[in-house]
């Protein structure tokens, strides 16, 4: 069917009466979603809407990341590696979107941000419970973070639960042990409420997997998926740091952190250190 006068005719079957049907807006609860952007600057600054939407969309993506990672951990407990890797693959695509989002916020100049930053009070991305939850699921446990969320019982309970639960790396190592790989008992019995630290006794295991990839393809593929996951997370952290530095320089963060200096330290954190250390050993 050709288009006449640059106007498309509507198909006869298109539904237009939603008095008793669920609409797109109703399904997505758009009235609620689109009314959640409430600038606090007085007078309202044009660029505050960008700042709010940037962080709200990040929280939505983090919700999905957390959903997928917790499901992946559960699938690993059930020895369903394929489903776990499918979830991780989806998270990797979300991570790329989250990293690219920083380029939008980077259009906010220091002068523009300074005109409404003071209205934010002590609110800060540092206080994102979902971001901390993702870190906990990946293995960067830190019990000192919990007091920050005591004023939010639901967030505090979520983080307390994840602090006490095995990380996705813990679950992967337990999966390998059940598949007959020689995972050290010291690693399997570690205190999961603490951040995973480099365990040199794990490196020979991963060296064996990598140097015999054809015979251990599922484990080999899973290792590489986890490496991608950490690489993507570090790229996000770096892009965050550079955007903050570009926007506020070396100022203190609104939440009381040292700002760029604090974010720089995050780049030294790691989730799966043995999967990177093994690269030095392969072929030797």
Short mmCIF file of C-alpha atoms in Angstrom, two decimals:
data_model
loop_
_atom_site.label_atom_id
_atom_site.label_comp_id
_atom_site.label_asym_id
_atom_site.label_seq_id
_atom_site.Cartn_x
_atom_site.Cartn_y
_atom_site.Cartn_z
CA UNK A 1 0.00 0.00 0.00
CA UNK A 2 1.49 3.33 -1.05
CA UNK A 3 1.59 6.41 1.19
CA UNK A 4 -0.40 9.39 -0.07
CA UNK A 5 0.35 12.98 0.86
CA UNK A 6 3.06 11.71 3.21
CA UNK A 7 0.36 10.34 5.53
CA UNK A 8 0.04 6.69 6.45
CA UNK A 9 -3.45 5.16 6.62
CA UNK A 10 -4.23 3.23 9.79
CA UNK A 11 -4.98 -0.48 9.53
CA UNK A 12 -8.66 -1.29 10.06
CA UNK A 13 -7.81 -3.72 12.87
CA UNK A 14 -6.00 -1.17 15.06
CA UNK A 15 -7.64 -0.99 18.49
CA UNK A 16 -8.73 2.48 19.60
CA UNK A 17 -11.24 1.78 22.38
CA UNK A 18 -9.50 1.06 25.69
CA UNK A 19 -12.47 1.53 27.98
CA UNK A 20 -12.36 -2.19 28.79
CA UNK A 21 -8.93 -3.12 27.43
CA UNK A 22 -5.44 -2.69 28.81
CA UNK A 23 -3.47 -0.03 26.93
CA UNK A 24 0.26 0.44 26.43
CA UNK A 25 0.29 3.27 28.99
CA UNK A 26 -1.65 1.21 31.52
CA UNK A 27 0.58 -1.85 31.13
CA UNK A 28 3.75 0.21 31.65
CA UNK A 29 2.12 2.43 34.30
CA UNK A 30 3.32 5.45 32.32
CA UNK A 31 1.35 8.03 34.33
CA UNK A 32 3.28 6.93 37.42
CA UNK A 33 6.59 6.54 35.62
CA UNK A 34 6.49 9.85 33.76
CA UNK A 35 5.35 11.79 36.81
CA UNK A 36 8.35 10.60 38.87
CA UNK A 37 10.67 13.33 37.57
CA UNK A 38 10.34 16.08 40.14
CA UNK A 39 13.10 18.72 39.95
CA UNK A 40 13.92 20.37 43.29
CA UNK A 41 15.85 23.41 42.09
CA UNK A 42 14.29 26.84 42.65
CA UNK A 43 13.78 28.25 40.11
CA UNK A 44 13.68 24.96 38.22
CA UNK A 45 16.88 24.56 36.21
CA UNK A 46 16.55 23.28 32.64
CA UNK A 47 19.24 20.60 33.00
CA UNK A 48 18.00 19.01 36.20
CA UNK A 49 15.57 16.86 34.21
CA UNK A 50 18.54 15.31 32.39
CA UNK A 51 20.22 14.58 35.73
CA UNK A 52 17.11 12.92 37.16
CA UNK A 53 16.34 10.81 34.09
CA UNK A 54 19.96 9.68 33.81
CA UNK A 55 19.89 8.29 37.33
CA UNK A 56 16.35 6.90 37.18
CA UNK A 57 17.05 4.95 34.00
CA UNK A 58 20.27 3.66 35.56
CA UNK A 59 18.26 2.36 38.50
CA UNK A 60 15.82 0.63 36.13
CA UNK A 61 18.67 -1.11 34.32
CA UNK A 62 20.28 -2.04 37.65
CA UNK A 63 16.99 -3.62 38.68
CA UNK A 64 17.16 -5.86 35.62
CA UNK A 65 20.88 -6.60 36.12
CA UNK A 66 20.16 -7.68 39.69
CA UNK A 67 17.21 -9.80 38.52
CA UNK A 68 19.38 -11.58 35.93
CA UNK A 69 22.40 -12.11 38.19
CA UNK A 70 20.35 -13.51 41.07
CA UNK A 71 18.64 -15.86 38.62
CA UNK A 72 22.00 -16.88 37.15
CA UNK A 73 23.27 -17.73 40.63
CA UNK A 74 20.17 -19.83 41.25
CA UNK A 75 20.65 -21.68 37.94
CA UNK A 76 24.26 -22.42 38.84
CA UNK A 77 23.05 -23.98 42.10
CA UNK A 78 20.83 -26.22 39.96
CA UNK A 79 23.79 -27.07 37.65
CA UNK A 80 22.01 -25.33 34.76
CA UNK A 81 25.06 -23.58 33.31
CA UNK A 82 23.38 -22.80 29.99
CA UNK A 83 20.60 -20.75 31.55
CA UNK A 84 23.10 -19.00 33.83
CA UNK A 85 25.25 -17.99 30.86
CA UNK A 86 22.18 -16.73 28.99
CA UNK A 87 21.42 -14.42 31.91
CA UNK A 88 25.01 -13.22 32.07
CA UNK A 89 24.99 -12.54 28.33
CA UNK A 90 21.95 -10.30 28.80
CA UNK A 91 23.68 -8.46 31.64
CA UNK A 92 26.65 -7.78 29.37
CA UNK A 93 24.39 -6.00 26.88
CA UNK A 94 22.83 -3.96 29.69
CA UNK A 95 26.29 -3.00 30.90
CA UNK A 96 27.15 -1.58 27.49
CA UNK A 97 23.99 0.52 27.56
CA UNK A 98 24.79 1.77 31.06
CA UNK A 99 28.31 2.72 30.03
CA UNK A 100 27.11 4.57 26.93
CA UNK A 101 24.63 6.52 29.08
CA UNK A 102 27.49 8.43 30.67
CA UNK A 103 28.01 10.23 27.35
CA UNK A 104 24.58 11.82 27.77
CA UNK A 105 25.32 13.08 31.28
CA UNK A 106 28.70 14.32 30.07
CA UNK A 107 26.86 16.97 28.02
CA UNK A 108 26.11 18.64 31.36
CA UNK A 109 28.77 21.32 31.78
CA UNK A 110 30.29 22.29 35.17
CA UNK A 111 28.54 25.64 35.02
CA UNK A 112 25.15 24.09 34.31
CA UNK A 113 25.48 21.49 37.08
CA UNK A 114 26.68 24.02 39.64
CA UNK A 115 23.42 25.93 39.24
CA UNK A 116 21.32 23.13 40.76
CA UNK A 117 23.84 20.88 42.56
CA UNK A 118 23.30 22.67 45.85
CA UNK A 119 19.63 21.67 45.85
CA UNK A 120 20.53 17.95 45.94
CA UNK A 121 21.51 18.12 49.59
CA UNK A 122 23.30 14.92 50.62
CA UNK A 123 21.64 12.71 48.02
CA UNK A 124 24.26 10.82 46.04
CA UNK A 125 24.61 7.83 43.72
CA UNK A 126 26.83 6.42 46.46
CA UNK A 127 23.55 5.64 48.24
CA UNK A 128 22.19 3.43 45.45
CA UNK A 129 21.09 0.22 47.17
CA UNK A 130 20.75 -1.60 43.85
CA UNK A 131 24.29 -0.73 42.81
CA UNK A 132 25.59 -2.09 46.13
CA UNK A 133 23.42 -5.16 45.66
CA UNK A 134 24.99 -5.82 42.25
CA UNK A 135 28.46 -5.49 43.78
CA UNK A 136 27.48 -7.93 46.55
CA UNK A 137 26.12 -10.47 44.05
CA UNK A 138 29.35 -10.25 42.07
CA UNK A 139 31.45 -10.72 45.20
CA UNK A 140 32.52 -7.25 46.37
CA UNK A 141 30.95 -7.68 49.82
CA UNK A 142 31.37 -4.85 52.33
CA UNK A 143 29.36 -4.98 55.55
CA UNK A 144 30.33 -1.38 56.34
CA UNK A 145 27.95 -0.26 53.60
CA UNK A 146 24.86 -1.51 55.43
CA UNK A 147 24.51 1.33 58.00
CA UNK A 148 24.06 3.78 55.10
CA UNK A 149 20.73 2.06 54.36
CA UNK A 150 19.32 1.76 57.89
CA UNK A 151 16.77 4.48 57.13
CA UNK A 152 15.41 2.28 54.32
CA UNK A 153 14.42 -1.07 55.90
CA UNK A 154 13.64 -2.72 52.57
CA UNK A 155 16.98 -1.82 51.02
CA UNK A 156 18.82 -2.74 54.22
CA UNK A 157 17.13 -6.15 54.33
CA UNK A 158 18.00 -6.83 50.69
CA UNK A 159 21.66 -6.01 51.22
CA UNK A 160 21.83 -8.00 54.46
CA UNK A 161 20.39 -11.00 52.63
CA UNK A 162 22.88 -10.70 49.76
CA UNK A 163 25.77 -10.16 52.16
CA UNK A 164 25.05 -13.56 53.71
CA UNK A 165 24.45 -15.33 50.38
CA UNK A 166 27.13 -16.86 48.14
CA UNK A 167 28.16 -14.60 45.26
CA UNK A 168 27.78 -15.71 41.66
CA UNK A 169 31.50 -16.54 41.71
CA UNK A 170 31.03 -18.68 44.81
CA UNK A 171 28.21 -20.49 43.02
CA UNK A 172 30.34 -20.99 39.90
CA UNK A 173 33.20 -22.48 41.91
CA UNK A 174 30.77 -24.78 43.74
CA UNK A 175 29.36 -25.80 40.35
CA UNK A 176 32.86 -26.66 39.10
CA UNK A 177 33.46 -28.77 42.20
CA UNK A 178 30.26 -30.72 41.58
CA UNK A 179 31.40 -31.30 37.98
CA UNK A 180 34.55 -32.99 39.24
CA UNK A 181 37.04 -30.13 39.06
CA UNK A 182 39.61 -29.86 41.82
CA UNK A 183 38.37 -26.74 43.59
CA UNK A 184 40.30 -26.19 46.87
CA UNK A 185 38.26 -26.82 50.00
CA UNK A 186 39.56 -23.56 51.48
CA UNK A 187 37.77 -21.68 48.71
CA UNK A 188 34.53 -23.63 48.94
CA UNK A 189 34.35 -23.14 52.73
CA UNK A 190 35.25 -19.44 52.77
CA UNK A 191 33.24 -16.82 54.70
CA UNK A 192 30.85 -15.59 52.01
CA UNK A 193 29.98 -12.45 53.99
CA UNK A 194 33.41 -11.08 53.15
CA UNK A 195 34.72 -9.88 49.79
CA UNK A 196 36.37 -12.57 47.72
CA UNK A 197 40.13 -12.12 47.80
CA UNK A 198 42.73 -13.51 45.43
CA UNK A 199 43.24 -17.21 46.12
CA UNK A 200 46.46 -18.40 44.41
CA UNK A 201 45.44 -22.03 44.95
CA UNK A 202 42.67 -21.50 42.36
CA UNK A 203 45.02 -20.50 39.55
CA UNK A 204 46.18 -24.07 38.69
CA UNK A 205 42.54 -25.10 38.24
CA UNK A 206 41.85 -22.31 35.77
CA UNK A 207 45.18 -22.95 34.03
CA UNK A 208 44.06 -26.54 33.46
CA UNK A 209 40.69 -25.40 32.09
CA UNK A 210 42.22 -22.85 29.71
CA UNK A 211 44.99 -25.10 28.46
CA UNK A 212 42.50 -27.93 27.86
CA UNK A 213 39.63 -25.86 26.54
CA UNK A 214 38.32 -28.45 24.08
CA UNK A 215 37.83 -31.01 26.84
CA UNK A 216 36.39 -28.43 29.27
CA UNK A 217 34.49 -26.20 26.88
CA UNK A 218 31.52 -25.36 29.13
CA UNK A 219 33.75 -24.31 32.02
CA UNK A 220 36.09 -22.47 29.64
CA UNK A 221 33.21 -20.52 28.09
CA UNK A 222 31.83 -19.65 31.52
CA UNK A 223 35.22 -18.30 32.62
CA UNK A 224 35.36 -16.02 29.61
CA UNK A 225 31.81 -14.80 30.20
CA UNK A 226 32.78 -13.83 33.76
CA UNK A 227 35.86 -12.03 32.46
CA UNK A 228 33.63 -10.05 30.09
CA UNK A 229 31.34 -9.23 33.01
CA UNK A 230 34.18 -7.79 35.07
CA UNK A 231 35.71 -5.95 32.12
CA UNK A 232 32.37 -4.28 31.41
CA UNK A 233 31.93 -3.34 35.05
CA UNK A 234 35.36 -1.75 35.19
CA UNK A 235 34.65 0.22 32.02
CA UNK A 236 31.45 1.50 33.65
CA UNK A 237 33.40 2.51 36.76
CA UNK A 238 36.03 4.29 34.68
CA UNK A 239 33.43 6.14 32.59
CA UNK A 240 31.67 7.16 35.82
CA UNK A 241 34.91 8.52 37.23
CA UNK A 242 35.73 10.49 34.09
CA UNK A 243 32.22 11.95 33.86
CA UNK A 244 32.35 13.07 37.49
CA UNK A 245 35.82 14.56 37.01
CA UNK A 246 34.64 16.35 33.87
CA UNK A 247 31.61 17.79 35.68
CA UNK A 248 32.82 18.67 39.22
CA UNK A 249 36.58 18.28 39.05
CA UNK A 250 38.05 17.28 42.42
CA UNK A 251 35.17 18.55 44.57
CA UNK A 252 33.81 16.47 47.44
CA UNK A 253 30.79 14.34 46.57
CA UNK A 254 27.32 15.43 47.69
CA UNK A 255 27.10 12.30 49.85
CA UNK A 256 30.30 13.14 51.71
CA UNK A 257 32.77 10.98 49.76
CA UNK A 258 36.01 12.39 48.40
CA UNK A 259 34.51 12.29 44.90
CA UNK A 260 36.93 11.39 42.12
CA UNK A 261 39.53 10.08 44.60
CA UNK A 262 36.97 7.69 46.07
CA UNK A 263 35.87 6.51 42.62
CA UNK A 264 39.50 5.96 41.62
CA UNK A 265 39.90 3.43 44.43
CA UNK A 266 36.97 1.42 43.05
CA UNK A 267 39.06 0.63 39.96
CA UNK A 268 41.35 -1.41 42.22
CA UNK A 269 38.47 -3.68 43.28
CA UNK A 270 38.06 -6.98 41.48
CA UNK A 271 35.44 -9.71 41.28
CA UNK A 272 37.23 -12.67 39.72
CA UNK A 273 40.97 -12.05 40.24
CA UNK A 274 42.12 -15.60 39.46
CA UNK A 275 40.55 -15.43 36.00
CA UNK A 276 42.89 -12.55 35.21
CA UNK A 277 45.93 -13.91 37.06
CA UNK A 278 45.79 -17.17 35.12
CA UNK A 279 46.61 -15.32 31.91
CA UNK A 280 50.18 -14.83 33.10
CA UNK A 281 50.54 -18.57 33.68
CA UNK A 282 49.04 -19.91 30.46
CA UNK A 283 51.69 -21.38 28.18
CA UNK A 284 54.39 -21.48 30.83
#
